[in-house]
Short mmCIF file of N, CA and C in Angstrom, two decimals:
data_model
loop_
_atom_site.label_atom_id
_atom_site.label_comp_id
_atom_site.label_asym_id
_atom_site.label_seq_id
_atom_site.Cartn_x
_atom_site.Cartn_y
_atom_site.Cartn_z
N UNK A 1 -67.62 55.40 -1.00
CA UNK A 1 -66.93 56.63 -1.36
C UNK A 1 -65.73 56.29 -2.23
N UNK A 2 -65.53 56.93 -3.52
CA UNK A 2 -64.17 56.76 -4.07
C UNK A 2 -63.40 56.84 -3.79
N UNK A 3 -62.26 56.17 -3.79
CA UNK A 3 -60.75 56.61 -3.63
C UNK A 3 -59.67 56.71 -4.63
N UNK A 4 -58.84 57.67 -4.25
CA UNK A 4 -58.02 58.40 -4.91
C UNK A 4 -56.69 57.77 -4.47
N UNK A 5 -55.95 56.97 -5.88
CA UNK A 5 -54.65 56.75 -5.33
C UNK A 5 -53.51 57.37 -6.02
N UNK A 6 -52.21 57.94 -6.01
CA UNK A 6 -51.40 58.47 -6.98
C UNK A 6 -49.98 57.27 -7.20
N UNK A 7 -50.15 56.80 -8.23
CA UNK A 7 -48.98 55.81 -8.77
C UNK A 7 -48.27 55.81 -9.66
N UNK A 8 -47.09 55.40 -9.69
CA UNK A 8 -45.77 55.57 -10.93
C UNK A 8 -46.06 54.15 -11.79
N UNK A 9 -45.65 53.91 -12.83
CA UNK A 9 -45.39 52.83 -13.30
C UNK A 9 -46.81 52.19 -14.34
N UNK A 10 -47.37 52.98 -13.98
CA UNK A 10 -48.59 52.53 -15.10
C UNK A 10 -48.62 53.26 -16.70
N UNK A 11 -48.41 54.16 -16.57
CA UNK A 11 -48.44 54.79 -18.20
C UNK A 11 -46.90 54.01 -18.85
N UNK A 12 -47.11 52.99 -19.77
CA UNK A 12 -46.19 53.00 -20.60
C UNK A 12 -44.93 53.57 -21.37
N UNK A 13 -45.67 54.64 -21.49
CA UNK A 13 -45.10 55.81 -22.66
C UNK A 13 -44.58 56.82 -20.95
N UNK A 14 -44.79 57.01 -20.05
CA UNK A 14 -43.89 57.52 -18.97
C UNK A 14 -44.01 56.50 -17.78
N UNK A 15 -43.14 55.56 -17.67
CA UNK A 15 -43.18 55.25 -16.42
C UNK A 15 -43.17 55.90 -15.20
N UNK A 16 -42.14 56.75 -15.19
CA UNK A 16 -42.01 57.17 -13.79
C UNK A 16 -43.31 58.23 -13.62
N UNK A 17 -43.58 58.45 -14.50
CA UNK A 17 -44.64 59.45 -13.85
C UNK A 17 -45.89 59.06 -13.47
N UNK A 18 -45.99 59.84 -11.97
CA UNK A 18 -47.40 59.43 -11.19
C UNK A 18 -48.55 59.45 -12.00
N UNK A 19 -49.51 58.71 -11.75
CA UNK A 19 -51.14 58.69 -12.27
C UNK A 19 -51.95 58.68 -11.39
N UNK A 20 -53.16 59.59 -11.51
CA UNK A 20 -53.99 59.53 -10.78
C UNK A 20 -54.92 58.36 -10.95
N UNK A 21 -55.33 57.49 -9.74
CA UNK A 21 -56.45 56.36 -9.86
C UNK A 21 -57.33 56.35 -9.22
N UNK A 22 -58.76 56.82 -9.98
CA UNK A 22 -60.08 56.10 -9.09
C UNK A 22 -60.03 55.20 -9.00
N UNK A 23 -60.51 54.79 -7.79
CA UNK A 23 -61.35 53.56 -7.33
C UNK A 23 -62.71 53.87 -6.87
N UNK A 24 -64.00 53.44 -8.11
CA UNK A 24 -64.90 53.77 -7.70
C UNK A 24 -65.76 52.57 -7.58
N UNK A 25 -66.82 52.93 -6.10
CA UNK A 25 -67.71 51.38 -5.44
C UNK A 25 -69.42 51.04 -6.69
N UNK A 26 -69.20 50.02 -7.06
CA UNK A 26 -70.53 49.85 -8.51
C UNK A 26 -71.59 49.92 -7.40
N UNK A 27 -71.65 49.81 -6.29
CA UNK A 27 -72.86 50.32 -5.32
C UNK A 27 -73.23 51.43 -4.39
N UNK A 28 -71.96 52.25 -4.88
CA UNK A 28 -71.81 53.34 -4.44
C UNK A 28 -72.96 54.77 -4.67
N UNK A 29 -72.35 55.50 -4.67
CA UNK A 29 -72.86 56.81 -4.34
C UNK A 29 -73.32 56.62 -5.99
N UNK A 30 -74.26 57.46 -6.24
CA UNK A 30 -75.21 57.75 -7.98
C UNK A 30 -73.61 58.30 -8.46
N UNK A 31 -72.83 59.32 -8.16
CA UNK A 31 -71.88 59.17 -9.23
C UNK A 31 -71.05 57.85 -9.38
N UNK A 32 -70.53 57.12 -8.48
CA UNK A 32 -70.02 56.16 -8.61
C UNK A 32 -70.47 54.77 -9.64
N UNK A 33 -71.77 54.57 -9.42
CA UNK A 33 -72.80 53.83 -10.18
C UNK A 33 -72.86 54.55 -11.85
N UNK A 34 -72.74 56.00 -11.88
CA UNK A 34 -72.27 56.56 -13.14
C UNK A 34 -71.46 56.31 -13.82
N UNK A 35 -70.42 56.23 -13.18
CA UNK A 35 -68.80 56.32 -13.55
C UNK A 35 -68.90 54.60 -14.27
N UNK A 36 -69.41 53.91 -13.18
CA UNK A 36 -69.23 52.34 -13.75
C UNK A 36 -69.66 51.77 -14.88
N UNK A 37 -71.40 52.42 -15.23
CA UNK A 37 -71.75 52.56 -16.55
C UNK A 37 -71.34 53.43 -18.09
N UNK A 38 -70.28 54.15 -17.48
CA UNK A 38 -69.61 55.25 -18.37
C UNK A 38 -68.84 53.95 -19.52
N UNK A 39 -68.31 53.55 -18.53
CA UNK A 39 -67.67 52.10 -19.30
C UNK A 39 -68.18 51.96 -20.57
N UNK A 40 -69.79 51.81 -20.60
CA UNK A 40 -70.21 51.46 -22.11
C UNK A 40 -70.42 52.41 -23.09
N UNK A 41 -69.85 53.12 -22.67
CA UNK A 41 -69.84 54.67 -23.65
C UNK A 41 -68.22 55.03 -24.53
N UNK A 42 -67.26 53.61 -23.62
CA UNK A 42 -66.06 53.93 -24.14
C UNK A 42 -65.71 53.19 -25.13
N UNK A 43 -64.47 53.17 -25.36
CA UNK A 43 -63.88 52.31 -26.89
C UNK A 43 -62.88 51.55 -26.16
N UNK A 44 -62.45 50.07 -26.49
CA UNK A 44 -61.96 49.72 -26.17
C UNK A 44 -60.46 49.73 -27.14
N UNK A 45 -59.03 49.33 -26.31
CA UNK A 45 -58.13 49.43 -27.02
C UNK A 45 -56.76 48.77 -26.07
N UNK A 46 -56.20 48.03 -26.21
CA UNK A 46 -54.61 47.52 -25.82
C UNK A 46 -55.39 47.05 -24.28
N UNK A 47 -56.32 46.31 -23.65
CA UNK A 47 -56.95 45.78 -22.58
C UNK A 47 -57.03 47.08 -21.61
N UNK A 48 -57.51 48.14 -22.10
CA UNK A 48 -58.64 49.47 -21.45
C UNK A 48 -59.21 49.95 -22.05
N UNK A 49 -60.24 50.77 -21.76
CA UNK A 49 -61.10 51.70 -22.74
C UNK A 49 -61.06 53.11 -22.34
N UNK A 50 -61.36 53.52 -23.42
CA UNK A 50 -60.96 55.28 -23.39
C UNK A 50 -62.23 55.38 -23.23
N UNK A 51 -62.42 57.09 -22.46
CA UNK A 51 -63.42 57.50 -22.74
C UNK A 51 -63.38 58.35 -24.00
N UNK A 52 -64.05 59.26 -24.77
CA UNK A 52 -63.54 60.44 -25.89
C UNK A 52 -63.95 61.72 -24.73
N UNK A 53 -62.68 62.04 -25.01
CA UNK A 53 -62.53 63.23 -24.90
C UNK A 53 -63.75 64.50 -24.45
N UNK A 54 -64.45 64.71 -25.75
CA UNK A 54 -65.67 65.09 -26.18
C UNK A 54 -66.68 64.58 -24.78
N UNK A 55 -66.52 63.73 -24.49
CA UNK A 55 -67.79 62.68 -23.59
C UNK A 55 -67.38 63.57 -22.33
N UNK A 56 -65.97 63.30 -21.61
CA UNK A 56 -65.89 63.36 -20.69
C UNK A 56 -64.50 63.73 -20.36
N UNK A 57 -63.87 63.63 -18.81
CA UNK A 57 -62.69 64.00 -18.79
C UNK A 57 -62.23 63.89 -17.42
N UNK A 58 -60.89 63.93 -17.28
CA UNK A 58 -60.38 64.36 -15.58
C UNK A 58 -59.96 65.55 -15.61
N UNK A 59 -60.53 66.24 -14.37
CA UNK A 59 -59.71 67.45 -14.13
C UNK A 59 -59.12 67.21 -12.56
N UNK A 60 -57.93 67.86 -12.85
CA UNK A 60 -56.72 67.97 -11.61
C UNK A 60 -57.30 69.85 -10.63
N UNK A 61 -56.67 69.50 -9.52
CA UNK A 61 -56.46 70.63 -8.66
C UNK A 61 -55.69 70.13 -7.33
N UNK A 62 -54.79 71.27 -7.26
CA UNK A 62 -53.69 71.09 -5.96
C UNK A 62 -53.38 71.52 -5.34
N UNK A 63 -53.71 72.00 -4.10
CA UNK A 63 -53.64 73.10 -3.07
C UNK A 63 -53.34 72.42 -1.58
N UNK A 64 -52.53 73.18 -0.83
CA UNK A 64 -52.79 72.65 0.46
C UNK A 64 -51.93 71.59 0.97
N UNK A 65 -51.34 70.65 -0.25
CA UNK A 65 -51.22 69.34 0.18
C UNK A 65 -51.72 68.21 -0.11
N UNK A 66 -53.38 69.00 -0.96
CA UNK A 66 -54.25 67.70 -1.08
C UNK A 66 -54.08 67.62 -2.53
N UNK A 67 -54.12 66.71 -3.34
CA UNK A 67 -54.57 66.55 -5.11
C UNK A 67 -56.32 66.37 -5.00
N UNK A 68 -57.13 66.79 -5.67
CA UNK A 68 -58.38 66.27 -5.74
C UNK A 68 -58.70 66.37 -7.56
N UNK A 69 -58.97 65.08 -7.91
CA UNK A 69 -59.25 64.78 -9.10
C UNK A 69 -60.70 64.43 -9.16
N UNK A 70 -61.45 65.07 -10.51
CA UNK A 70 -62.90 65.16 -10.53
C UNK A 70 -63.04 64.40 -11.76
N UNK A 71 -64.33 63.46 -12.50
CA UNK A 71 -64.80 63.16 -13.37
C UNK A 71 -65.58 64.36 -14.22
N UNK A 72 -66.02 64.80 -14.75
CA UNK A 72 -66.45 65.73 -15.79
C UNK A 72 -66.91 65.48 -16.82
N UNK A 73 -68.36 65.38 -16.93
CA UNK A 73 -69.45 64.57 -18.33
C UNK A 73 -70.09 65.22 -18.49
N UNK A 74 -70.53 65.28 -20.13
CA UNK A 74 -71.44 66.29 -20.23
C UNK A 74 -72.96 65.27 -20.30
N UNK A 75 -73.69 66.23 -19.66
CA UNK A 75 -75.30 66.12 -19.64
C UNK A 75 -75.82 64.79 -20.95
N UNK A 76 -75.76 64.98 -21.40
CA UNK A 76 -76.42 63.71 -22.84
C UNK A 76 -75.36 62.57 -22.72
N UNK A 77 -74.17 62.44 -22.54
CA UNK A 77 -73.48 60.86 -22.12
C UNK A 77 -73.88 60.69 -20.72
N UNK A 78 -74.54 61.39 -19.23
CA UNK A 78 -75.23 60.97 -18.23
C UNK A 78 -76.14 60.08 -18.84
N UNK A 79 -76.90 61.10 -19.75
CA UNK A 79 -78.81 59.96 -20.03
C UNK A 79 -78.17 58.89 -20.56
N UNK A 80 -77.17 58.93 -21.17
CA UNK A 80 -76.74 57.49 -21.82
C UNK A 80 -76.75 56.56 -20.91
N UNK A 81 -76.44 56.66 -19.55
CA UNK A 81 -75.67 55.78 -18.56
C UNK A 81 -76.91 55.88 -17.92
N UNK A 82 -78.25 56.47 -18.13
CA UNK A 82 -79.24 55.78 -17.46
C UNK A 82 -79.12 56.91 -16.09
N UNK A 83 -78.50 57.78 -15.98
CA UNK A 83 -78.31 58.94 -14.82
C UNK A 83 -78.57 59.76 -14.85
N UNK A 84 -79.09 60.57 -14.13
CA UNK A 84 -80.36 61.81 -13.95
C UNK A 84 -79.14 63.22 -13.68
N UNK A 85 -79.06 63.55 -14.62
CA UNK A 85 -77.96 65.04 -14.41
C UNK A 85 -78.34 65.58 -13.37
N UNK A 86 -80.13 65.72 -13.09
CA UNK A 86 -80.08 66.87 -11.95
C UNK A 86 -79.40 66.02 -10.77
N UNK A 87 -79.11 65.02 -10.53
CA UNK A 87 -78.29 64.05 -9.43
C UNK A 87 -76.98 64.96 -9.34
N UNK A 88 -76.27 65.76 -10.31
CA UNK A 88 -75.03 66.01 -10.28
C UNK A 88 -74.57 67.71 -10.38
N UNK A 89 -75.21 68.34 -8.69
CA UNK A 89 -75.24 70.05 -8.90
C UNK A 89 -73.76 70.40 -9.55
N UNK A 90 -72.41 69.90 -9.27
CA UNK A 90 -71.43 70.98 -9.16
C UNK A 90 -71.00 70.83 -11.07
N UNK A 91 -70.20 71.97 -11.66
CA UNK A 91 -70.09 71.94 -13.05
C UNK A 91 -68.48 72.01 -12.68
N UNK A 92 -67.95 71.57 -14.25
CA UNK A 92 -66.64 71.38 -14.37
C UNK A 92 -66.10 72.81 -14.32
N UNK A 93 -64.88 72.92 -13.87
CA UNK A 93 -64.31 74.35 -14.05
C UNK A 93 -63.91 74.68 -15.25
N UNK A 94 -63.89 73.84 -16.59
CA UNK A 94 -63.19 73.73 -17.98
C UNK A 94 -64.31 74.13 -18.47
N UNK A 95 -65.43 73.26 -18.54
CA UNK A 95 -66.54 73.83 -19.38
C UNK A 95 -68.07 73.48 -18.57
N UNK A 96 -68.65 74.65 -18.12
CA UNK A 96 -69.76 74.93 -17.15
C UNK A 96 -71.06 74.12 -18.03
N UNK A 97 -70.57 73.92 -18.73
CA UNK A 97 -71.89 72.70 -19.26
C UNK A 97 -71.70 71.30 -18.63
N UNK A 98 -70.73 70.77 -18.66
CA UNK A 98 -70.33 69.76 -18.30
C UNK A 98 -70.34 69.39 -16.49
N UNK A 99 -71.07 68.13 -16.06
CA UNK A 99 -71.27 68.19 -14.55
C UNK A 99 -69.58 67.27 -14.27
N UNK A 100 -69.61 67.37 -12.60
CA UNK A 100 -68.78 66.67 -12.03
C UNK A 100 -69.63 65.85 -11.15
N UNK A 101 -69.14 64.38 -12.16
CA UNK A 101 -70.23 62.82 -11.33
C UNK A 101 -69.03 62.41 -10.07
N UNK A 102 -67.99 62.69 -10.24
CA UNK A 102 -67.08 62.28 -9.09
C UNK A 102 -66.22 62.93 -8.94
N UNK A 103 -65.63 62.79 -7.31
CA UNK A 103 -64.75 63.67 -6.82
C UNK A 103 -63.94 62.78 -5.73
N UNK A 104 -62.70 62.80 -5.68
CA UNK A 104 -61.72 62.35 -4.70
C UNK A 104 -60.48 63.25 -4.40
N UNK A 105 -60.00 62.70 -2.91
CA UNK A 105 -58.73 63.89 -2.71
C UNK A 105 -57.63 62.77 -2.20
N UNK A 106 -56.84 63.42 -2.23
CA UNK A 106 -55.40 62.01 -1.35
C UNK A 106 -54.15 63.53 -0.86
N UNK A 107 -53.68 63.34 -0.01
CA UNK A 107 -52.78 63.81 -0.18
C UNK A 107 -51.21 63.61 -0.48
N UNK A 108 -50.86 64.36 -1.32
CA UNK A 108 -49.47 64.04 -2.28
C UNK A 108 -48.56 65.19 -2.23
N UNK A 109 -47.53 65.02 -2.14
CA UNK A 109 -46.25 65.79 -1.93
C UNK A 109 -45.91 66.56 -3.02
N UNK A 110 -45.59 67.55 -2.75
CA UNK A 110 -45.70 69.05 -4.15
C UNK A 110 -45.02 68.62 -5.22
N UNK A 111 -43.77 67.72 -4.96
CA UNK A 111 -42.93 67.50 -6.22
C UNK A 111 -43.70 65.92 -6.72
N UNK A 112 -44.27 65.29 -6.31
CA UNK A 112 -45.21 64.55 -6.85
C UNK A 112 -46.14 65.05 -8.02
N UNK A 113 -46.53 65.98 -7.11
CA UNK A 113 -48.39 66.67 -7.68
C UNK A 113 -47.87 67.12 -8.99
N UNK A 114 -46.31 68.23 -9.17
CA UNK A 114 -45.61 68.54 -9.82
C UNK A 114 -45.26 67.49 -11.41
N UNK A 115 -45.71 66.23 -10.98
CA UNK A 115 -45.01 65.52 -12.54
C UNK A 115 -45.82 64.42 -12.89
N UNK A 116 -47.44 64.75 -12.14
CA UNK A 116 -48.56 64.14 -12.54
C UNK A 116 -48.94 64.10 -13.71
N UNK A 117 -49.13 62.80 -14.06
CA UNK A 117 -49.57 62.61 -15.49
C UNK A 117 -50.87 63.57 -15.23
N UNK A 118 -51.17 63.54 -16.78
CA UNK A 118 -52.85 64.43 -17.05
C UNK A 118 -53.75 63.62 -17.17
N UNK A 119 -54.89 63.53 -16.69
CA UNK A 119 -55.73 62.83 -17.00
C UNK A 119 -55.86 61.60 -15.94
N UNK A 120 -56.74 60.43 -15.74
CA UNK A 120 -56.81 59.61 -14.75
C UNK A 120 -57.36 58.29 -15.29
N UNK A 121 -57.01 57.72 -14.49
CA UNK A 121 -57.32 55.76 -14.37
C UNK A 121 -58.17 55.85 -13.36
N UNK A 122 -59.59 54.77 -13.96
CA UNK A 122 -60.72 55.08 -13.48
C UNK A 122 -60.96 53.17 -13.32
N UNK A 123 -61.32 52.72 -11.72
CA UNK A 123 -61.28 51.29 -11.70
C UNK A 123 -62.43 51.17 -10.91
N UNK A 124 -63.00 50.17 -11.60
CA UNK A 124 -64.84 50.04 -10.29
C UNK A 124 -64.41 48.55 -9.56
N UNK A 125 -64.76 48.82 -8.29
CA UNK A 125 -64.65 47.48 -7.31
C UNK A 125 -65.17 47.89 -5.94
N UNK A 126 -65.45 47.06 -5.21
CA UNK A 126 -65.73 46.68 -3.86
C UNK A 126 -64.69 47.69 -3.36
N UNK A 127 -65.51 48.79 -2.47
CA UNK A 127 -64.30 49.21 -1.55
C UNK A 127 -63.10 48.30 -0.74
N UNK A 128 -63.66 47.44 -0.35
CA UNK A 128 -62.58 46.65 0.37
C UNK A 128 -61.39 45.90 -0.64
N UNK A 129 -61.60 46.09 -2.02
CA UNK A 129 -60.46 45.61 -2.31
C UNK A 129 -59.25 46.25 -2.73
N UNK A 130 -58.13 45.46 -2.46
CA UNK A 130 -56.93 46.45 -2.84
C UNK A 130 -56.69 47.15 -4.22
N UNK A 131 -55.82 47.90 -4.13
CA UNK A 131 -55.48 48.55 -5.81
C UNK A 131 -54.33 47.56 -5.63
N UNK A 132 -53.93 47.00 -5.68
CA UNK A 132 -52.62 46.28 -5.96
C UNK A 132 -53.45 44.52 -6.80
N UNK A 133 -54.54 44.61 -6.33
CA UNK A 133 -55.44 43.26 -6.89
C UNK A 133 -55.92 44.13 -8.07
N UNK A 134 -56.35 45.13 -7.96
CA UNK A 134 -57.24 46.05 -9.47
C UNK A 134 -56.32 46.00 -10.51
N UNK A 135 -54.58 46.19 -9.96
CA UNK A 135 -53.85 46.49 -11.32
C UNK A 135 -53.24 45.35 -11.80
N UNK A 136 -53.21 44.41 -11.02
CA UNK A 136 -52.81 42.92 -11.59
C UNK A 136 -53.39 42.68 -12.79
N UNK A 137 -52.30 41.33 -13.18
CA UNK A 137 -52.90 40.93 -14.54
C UNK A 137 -54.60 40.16 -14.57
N UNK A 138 -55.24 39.63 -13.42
CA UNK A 138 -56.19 39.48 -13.62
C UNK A 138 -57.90 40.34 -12.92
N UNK A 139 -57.07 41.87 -12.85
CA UNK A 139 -58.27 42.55 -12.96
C UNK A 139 -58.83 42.96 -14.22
N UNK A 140 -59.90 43.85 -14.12
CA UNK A 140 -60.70 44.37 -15.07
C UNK A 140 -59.65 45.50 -15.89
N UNK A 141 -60.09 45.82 -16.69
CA UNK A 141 -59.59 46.90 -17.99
C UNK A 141 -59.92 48.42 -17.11
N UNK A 142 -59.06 48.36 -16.93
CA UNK A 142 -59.70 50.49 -16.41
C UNK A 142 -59.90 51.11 -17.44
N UNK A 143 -60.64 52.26 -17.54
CA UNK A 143 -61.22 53.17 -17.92
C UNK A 143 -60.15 53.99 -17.73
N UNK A 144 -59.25 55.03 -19.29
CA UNK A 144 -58.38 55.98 -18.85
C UNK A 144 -59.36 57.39 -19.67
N UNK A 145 -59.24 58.48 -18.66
CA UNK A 145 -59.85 59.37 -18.96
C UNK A 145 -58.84 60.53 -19.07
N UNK A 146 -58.76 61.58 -20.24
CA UNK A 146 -57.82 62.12 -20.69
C UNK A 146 -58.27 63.51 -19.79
N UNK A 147 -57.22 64.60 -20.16
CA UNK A 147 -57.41 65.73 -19.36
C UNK A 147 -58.57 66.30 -19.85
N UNK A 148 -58.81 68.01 -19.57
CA UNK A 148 -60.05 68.81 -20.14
C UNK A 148 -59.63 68.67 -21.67
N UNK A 149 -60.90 69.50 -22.33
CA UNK A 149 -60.18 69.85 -23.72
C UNK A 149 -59.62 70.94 -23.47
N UNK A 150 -59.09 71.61 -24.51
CA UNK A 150 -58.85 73.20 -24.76
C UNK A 150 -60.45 73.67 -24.64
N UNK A 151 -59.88 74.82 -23.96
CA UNK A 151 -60.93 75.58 -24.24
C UNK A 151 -61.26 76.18 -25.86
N UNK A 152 -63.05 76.23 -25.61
CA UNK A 152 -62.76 76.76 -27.07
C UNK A 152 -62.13 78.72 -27.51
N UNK A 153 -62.04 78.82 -28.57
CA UNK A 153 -61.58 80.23 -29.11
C UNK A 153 -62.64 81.20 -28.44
N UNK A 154 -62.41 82.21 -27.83
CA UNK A 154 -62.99 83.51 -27.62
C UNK A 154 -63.36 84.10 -28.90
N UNK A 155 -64.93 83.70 -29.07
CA UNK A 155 -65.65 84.61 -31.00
C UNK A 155 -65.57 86.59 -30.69
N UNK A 156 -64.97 87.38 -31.31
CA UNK A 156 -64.58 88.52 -31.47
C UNK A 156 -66.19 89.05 -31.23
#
């Protein structure tokens, strides 16, 4: 099962502000095994890879107490990754074409949730290992996935 961690100090360009981080298992659940192959769909740049935008995305929601951050791909970058869309019923709330391959919750404190970066850090490993070993200098490159797009224009 993924996990969801919220941390300061990783975005460059804002330190202090929290980021959301998957941690998703490469033997995990079909989205998880998704997410890990998404990797080759990205671009690499400064030791991570983006996904585009266009491909995919994080979406945020915060209620309750809990943060739950979702992955969001559209249908034709799944077949890319070798993954069967019908595997993935629920659709993004941004754009109903687009499925949600993953989902995690943590709970985080309102003025936290409040100055969350957009978008999420996406890391594949062994559940059992720490995020404090993932963000060291000798883990893997995460995957940063930007927020939704805009929606598009309402045609008259």
């Amino acid at each position: 099962m993924a996990r969801l961690y919220v941390r300061s100090g990783l975005d460059p360009d804002e330190p202090d502000a929290p980021v959301a981080v998957l941690v998703a298992d490469p033997d995990g659940t079909p989205g998880e095994q998704a997410v890990e192959r998404l990797g080759g769909n990205c671009y690499e740049g400064d030791e991570v890879l983006y996904l585009v935008q266009t491909d995919g995305w994080a979406e945020h929601a915060y209620a309750d107490g809990r943060l739950t951050v979702g992955i969001a791909v559209h249908p034709a970058v799944l077949e890319r990754t070798e993954s069967s869309p019908a595997d993935f019923p629920l659709r993004s709330a941004t754009d109903p074409e687009a499925l949600v391959v993953l989902r995690a919750e943590a709970a985080v404190a309102p003025e936290v949730a409040d100055r969350l970066s957009e978008g999420a850090m996406v890391l594949v490993a062994a559940p059992d290992t720490p995020l404090d070993d993932l963000l060291g200098p000798d883990g893997d490159w995460p995957m940063l996935l930007a927020p939704p797009p805009p929606a598009p224009p309402i045609q008259p």
